[in-house]
Structures are given as structure tokens and as C-alpha cells.
Short mmCIF file of N, CA and C in Angstrom, two decimals:
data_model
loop_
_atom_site.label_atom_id
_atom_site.label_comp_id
_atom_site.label_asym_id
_atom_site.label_seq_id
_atom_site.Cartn_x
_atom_site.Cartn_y
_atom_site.Cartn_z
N UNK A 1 95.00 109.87 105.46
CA UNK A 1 96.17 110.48 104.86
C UNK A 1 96.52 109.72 103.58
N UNK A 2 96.84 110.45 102.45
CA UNK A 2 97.11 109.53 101.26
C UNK A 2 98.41 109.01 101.53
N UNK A 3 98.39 107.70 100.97
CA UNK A 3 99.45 106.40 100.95
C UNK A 3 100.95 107.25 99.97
N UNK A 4 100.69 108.28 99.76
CA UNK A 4 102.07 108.62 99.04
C UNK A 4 102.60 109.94 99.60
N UNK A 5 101.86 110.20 100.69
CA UNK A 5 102.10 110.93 101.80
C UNK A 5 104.07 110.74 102.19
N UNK A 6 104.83 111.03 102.15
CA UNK A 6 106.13 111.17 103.04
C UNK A 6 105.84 110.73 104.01
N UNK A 7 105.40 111.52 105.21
CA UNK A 7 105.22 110.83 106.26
C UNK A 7 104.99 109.52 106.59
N UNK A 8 103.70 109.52 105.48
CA UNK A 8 103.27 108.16 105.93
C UNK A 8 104.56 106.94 105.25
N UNK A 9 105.23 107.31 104.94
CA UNK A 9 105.78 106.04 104.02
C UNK A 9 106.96 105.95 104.77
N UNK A 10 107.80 107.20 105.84
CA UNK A 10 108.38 107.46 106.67
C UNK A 10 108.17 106.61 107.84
N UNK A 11 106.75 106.54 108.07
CA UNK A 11 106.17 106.11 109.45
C UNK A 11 105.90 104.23 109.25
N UNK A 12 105.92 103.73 107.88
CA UNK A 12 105.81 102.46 107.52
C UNK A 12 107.47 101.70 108.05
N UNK A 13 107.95 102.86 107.83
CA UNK A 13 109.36 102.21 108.21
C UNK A 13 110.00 102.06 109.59
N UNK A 14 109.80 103.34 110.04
CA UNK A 14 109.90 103.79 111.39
C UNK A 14 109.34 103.20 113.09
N UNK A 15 107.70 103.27 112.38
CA UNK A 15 107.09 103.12 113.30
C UNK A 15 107.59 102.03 114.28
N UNK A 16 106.82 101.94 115.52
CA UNK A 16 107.14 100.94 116.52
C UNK A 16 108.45 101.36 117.21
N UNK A 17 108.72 100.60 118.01
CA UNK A 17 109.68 100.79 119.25
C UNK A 17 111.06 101.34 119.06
N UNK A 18 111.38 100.46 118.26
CA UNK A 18 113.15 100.04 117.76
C UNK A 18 113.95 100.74 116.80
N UNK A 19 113.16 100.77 115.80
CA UNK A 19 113.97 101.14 114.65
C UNK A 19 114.81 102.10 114.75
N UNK A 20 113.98 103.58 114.95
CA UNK A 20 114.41 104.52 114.93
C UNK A 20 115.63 104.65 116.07
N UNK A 21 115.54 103.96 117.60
CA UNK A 21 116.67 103.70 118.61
C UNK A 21 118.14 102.96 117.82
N UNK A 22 117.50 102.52 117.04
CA UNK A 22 118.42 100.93 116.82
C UNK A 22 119.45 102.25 115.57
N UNK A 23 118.84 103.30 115.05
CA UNK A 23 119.21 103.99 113.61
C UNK A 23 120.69 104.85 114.91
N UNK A 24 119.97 105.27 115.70
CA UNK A 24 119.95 106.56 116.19
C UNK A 24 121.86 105.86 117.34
N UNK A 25 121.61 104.61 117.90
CA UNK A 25 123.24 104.29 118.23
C UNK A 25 124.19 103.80 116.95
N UNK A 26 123.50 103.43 116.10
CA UNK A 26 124.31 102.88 115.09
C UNK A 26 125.35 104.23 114.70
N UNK A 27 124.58 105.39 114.39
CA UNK A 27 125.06 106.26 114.12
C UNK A 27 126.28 106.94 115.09
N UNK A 28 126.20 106.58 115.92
CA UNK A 28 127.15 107.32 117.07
C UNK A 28 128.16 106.07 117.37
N UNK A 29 128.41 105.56 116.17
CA UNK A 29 129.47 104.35 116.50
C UNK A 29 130.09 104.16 114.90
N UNK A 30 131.26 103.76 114.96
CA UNK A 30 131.67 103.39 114.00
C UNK A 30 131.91 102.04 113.63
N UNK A 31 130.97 101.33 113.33
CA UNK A 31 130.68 100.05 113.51
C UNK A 31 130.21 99.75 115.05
N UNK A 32 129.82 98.57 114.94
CA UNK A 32 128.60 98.31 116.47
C UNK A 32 128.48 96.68 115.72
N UNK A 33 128.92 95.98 116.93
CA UNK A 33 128.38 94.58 116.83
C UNK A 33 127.21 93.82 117.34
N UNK A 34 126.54 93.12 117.09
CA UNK A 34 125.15 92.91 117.53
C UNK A 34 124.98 92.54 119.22
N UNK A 35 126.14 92.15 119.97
CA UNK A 35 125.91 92.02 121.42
C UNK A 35 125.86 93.74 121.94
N UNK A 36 126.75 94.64 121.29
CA UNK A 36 126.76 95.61 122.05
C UNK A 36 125.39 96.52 121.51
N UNK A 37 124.81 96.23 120.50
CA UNK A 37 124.03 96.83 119.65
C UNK A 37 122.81 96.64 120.98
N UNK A 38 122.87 95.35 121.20
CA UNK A 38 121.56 93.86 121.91
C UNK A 38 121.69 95.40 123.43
N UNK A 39 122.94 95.60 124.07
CA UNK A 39 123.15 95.82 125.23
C UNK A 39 122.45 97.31 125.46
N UNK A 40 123.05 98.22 124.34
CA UNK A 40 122.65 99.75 124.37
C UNK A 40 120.83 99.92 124.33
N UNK A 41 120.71 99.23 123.07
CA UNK A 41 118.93 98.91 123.44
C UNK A 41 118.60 98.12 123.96
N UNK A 42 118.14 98.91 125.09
CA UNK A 42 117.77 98.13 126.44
C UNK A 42 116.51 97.98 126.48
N UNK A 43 116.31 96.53 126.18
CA UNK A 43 114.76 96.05 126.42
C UNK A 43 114.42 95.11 125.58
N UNK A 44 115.22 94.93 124.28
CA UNK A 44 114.81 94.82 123.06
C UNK A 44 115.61 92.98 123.26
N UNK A 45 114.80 92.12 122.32
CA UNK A 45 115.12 90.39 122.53
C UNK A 45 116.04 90.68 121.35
N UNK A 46 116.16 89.48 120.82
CA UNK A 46 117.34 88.73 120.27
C UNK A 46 116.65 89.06 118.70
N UNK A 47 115.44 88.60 119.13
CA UNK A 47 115.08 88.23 117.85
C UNK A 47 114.13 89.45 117.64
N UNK A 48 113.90 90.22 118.37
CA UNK A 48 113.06 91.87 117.84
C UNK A 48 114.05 92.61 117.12
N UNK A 49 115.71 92.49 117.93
CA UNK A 49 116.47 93.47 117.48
C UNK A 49 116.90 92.55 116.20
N UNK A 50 116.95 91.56 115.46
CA UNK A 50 117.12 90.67 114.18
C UNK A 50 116.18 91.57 112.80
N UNK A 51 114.96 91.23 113.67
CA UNK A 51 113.86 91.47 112.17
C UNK A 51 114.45 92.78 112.59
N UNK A 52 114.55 93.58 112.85
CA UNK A 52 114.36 95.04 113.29
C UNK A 52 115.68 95.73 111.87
N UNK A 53 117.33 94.98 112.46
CA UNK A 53 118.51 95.23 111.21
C UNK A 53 117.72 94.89 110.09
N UNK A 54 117.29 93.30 109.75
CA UNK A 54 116.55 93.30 108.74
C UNK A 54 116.33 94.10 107.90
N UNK A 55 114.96 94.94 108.50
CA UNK A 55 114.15 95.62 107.91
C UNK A 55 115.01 97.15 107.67
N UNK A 56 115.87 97.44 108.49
CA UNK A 56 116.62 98.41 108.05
C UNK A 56 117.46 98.10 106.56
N UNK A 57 118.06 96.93 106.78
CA UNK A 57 118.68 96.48 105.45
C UNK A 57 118.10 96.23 104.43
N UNK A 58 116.83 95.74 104.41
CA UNK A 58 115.88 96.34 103.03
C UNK A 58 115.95 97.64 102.87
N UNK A 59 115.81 98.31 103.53
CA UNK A 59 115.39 99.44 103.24
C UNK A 59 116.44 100.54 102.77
N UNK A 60 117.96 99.95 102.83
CA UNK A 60 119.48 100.51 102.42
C UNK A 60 119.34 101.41 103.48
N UNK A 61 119.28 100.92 104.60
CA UNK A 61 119.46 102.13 105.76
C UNK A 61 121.03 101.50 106.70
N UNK A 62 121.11 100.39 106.49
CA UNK A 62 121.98 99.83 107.72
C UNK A 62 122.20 98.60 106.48
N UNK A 63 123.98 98.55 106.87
CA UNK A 63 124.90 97.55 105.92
C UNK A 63 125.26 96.85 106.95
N UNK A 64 125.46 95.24 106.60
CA UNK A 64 126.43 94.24 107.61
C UNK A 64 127.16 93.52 107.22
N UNK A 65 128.22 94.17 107.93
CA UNK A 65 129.53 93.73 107.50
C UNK A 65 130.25 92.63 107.93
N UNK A 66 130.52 90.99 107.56
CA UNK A 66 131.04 89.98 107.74
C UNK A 66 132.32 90.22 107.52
N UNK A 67 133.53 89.71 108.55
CA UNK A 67 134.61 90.34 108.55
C UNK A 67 135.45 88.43 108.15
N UNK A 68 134.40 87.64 107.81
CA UNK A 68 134.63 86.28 107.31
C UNK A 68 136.12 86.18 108.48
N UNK A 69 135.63 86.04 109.79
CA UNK A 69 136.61 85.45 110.64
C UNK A 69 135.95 84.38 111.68
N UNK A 70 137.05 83.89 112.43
CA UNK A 70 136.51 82.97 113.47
C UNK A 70 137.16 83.24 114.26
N UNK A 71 136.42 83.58 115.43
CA UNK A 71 135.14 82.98 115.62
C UNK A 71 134.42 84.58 114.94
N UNK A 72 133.43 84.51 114.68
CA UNK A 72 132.48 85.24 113.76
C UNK A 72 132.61 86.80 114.00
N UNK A 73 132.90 87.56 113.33
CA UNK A 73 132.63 89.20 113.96
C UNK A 73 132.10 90.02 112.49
N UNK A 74 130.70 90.06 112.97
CA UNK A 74 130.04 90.87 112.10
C UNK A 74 129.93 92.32 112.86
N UNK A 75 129.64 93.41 111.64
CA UNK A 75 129.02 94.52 112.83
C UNK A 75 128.47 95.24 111.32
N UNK A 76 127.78 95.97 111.95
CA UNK A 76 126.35 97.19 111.42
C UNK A 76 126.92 98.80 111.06
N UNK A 77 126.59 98.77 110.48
CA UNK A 77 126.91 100.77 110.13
C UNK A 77 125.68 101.22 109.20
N UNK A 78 125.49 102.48 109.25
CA UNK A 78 124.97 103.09 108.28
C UNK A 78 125.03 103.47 106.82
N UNK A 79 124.27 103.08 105.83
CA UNK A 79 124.64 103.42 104.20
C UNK A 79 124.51 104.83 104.36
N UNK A 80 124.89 105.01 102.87
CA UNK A 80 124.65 106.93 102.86
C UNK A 80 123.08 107.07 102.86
N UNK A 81 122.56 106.02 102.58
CA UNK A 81 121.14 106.80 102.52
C UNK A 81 120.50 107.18 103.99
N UNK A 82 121.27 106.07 105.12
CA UNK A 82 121.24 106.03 106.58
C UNK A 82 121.74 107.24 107.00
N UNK A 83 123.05 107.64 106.46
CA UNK A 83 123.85 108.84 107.01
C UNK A 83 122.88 110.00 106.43
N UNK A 84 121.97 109.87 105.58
CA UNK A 84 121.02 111.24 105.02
C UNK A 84 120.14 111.26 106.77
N UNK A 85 120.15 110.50 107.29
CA UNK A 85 118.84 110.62 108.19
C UNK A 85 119.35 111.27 109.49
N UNK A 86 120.91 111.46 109.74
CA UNK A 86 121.91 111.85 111.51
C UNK A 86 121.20 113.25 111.51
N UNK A 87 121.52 114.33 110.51
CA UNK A 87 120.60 115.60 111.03
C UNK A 87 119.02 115.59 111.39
N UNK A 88 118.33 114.45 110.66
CA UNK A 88 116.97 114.67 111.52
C UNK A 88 116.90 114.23 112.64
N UNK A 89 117.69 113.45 112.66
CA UNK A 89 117.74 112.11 114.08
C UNK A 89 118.37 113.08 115.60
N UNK A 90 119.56 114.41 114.78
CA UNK A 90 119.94 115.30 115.85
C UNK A 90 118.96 116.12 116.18
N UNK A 91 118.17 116.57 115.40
CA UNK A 91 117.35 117.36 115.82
C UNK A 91 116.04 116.64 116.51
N UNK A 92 115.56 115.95 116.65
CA UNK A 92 114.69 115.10 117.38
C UNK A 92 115.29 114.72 118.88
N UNK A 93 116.23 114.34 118.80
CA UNK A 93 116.96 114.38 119.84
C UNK A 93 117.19 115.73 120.62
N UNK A 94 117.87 116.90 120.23
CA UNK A 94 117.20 118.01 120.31
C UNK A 94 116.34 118.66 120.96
N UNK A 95 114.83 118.10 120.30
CA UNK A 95 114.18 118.72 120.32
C UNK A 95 113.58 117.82 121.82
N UNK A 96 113.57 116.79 121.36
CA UNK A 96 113.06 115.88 122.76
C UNK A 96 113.83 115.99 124.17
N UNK A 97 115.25 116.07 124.11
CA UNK A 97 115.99 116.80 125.37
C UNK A 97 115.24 118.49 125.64
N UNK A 98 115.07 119.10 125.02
CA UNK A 98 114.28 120.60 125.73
C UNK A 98 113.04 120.54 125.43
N UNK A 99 112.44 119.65 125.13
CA UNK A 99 110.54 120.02 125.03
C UNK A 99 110.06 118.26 125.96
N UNK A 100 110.93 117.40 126.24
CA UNK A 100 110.10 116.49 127.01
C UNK A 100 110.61 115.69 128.23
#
């Protein structure tokens, strides 16, 4: 498949376990802090679900927000370029509740 394929450049980001889980509660929360984030994806370590925001936050998919308090309360939301992705993410969902 050529490297400038959509998909494929879709699937560079996507791929693997998490991401797309990790996109898919963020969205159904208005803000989400990393213990409850840790709790909803179930399965996922400390440090999978770390690189995982990361790599969303390169990618301007997921912002984190330091609320510069103590004791510490950060939490996660979606950028607009994140909020471009809730209708595909509904329909996958969707589609995976009646076809699997």
C-alpha cells in the first residue's frame, strides 16, 4: 500500500491496542484524570497508558491540562482535531455493537 495512503498513515497512529480505546473514553468525559483514565482501560500499565497520551499529544489529538495545584490534578481532553474523530469513533462503535 503506498506510504501516503490515508489509511495507512491513519493506521501509523492508531494501530495497536490502546490508542484508539484510550481516544474513544476520553471523548465521553469532560476531562478524565489519569487514575480514572488507568481504571476504564482495563488492562493497560502505567507506563503503556503514558507513551500511549504521549503519542496522542504529538499528534494534537489529546491536550493536558495542569491545573498547577497541590497535590497535583492534571486531566486529558480532546483538541478539535480529536473532536474531528467522535463521529467515526460513533460509528465503529456502531457498527461493532450490531456486526460483532
Amino acid at each position: 500500500m503506498d506510504q501516503e495512503c490515508g489509511v495507512s498513515k491513519v493506521m501509523d497512529i492508531f494501530g495497536g491496542k490502546w490508542k484508539l480505546k484510550i481516544l474513544w473514553i476520553i471523548c465521553n468525559h469532560e476531562g478524565i484524570r489519569f487514575n480514572q483514565l488507568r481504571r476504564e482501560v482495563s488492562g493497560i500499565t502505567n507506563v503503556m497508558l503514558t507513551r500511549s497520551l504521549e503519542i496522542l499529544q504529538e499528534h494534537d489529538l489529546v491536550v493536558r491540562k495542569d491545573f498547577q495545584t497541590i497535590p497535583p490534578h492534571v486531566e486529558y481532553y480532546l483538541t478539535k482535531k480529536g473532536e474531528n474523530l467522535v463521529p467515526f469513533m460513533q460509528q465503529l462503535d456502531t457498527w461493532g455493537r450490531e456486526n460483532l
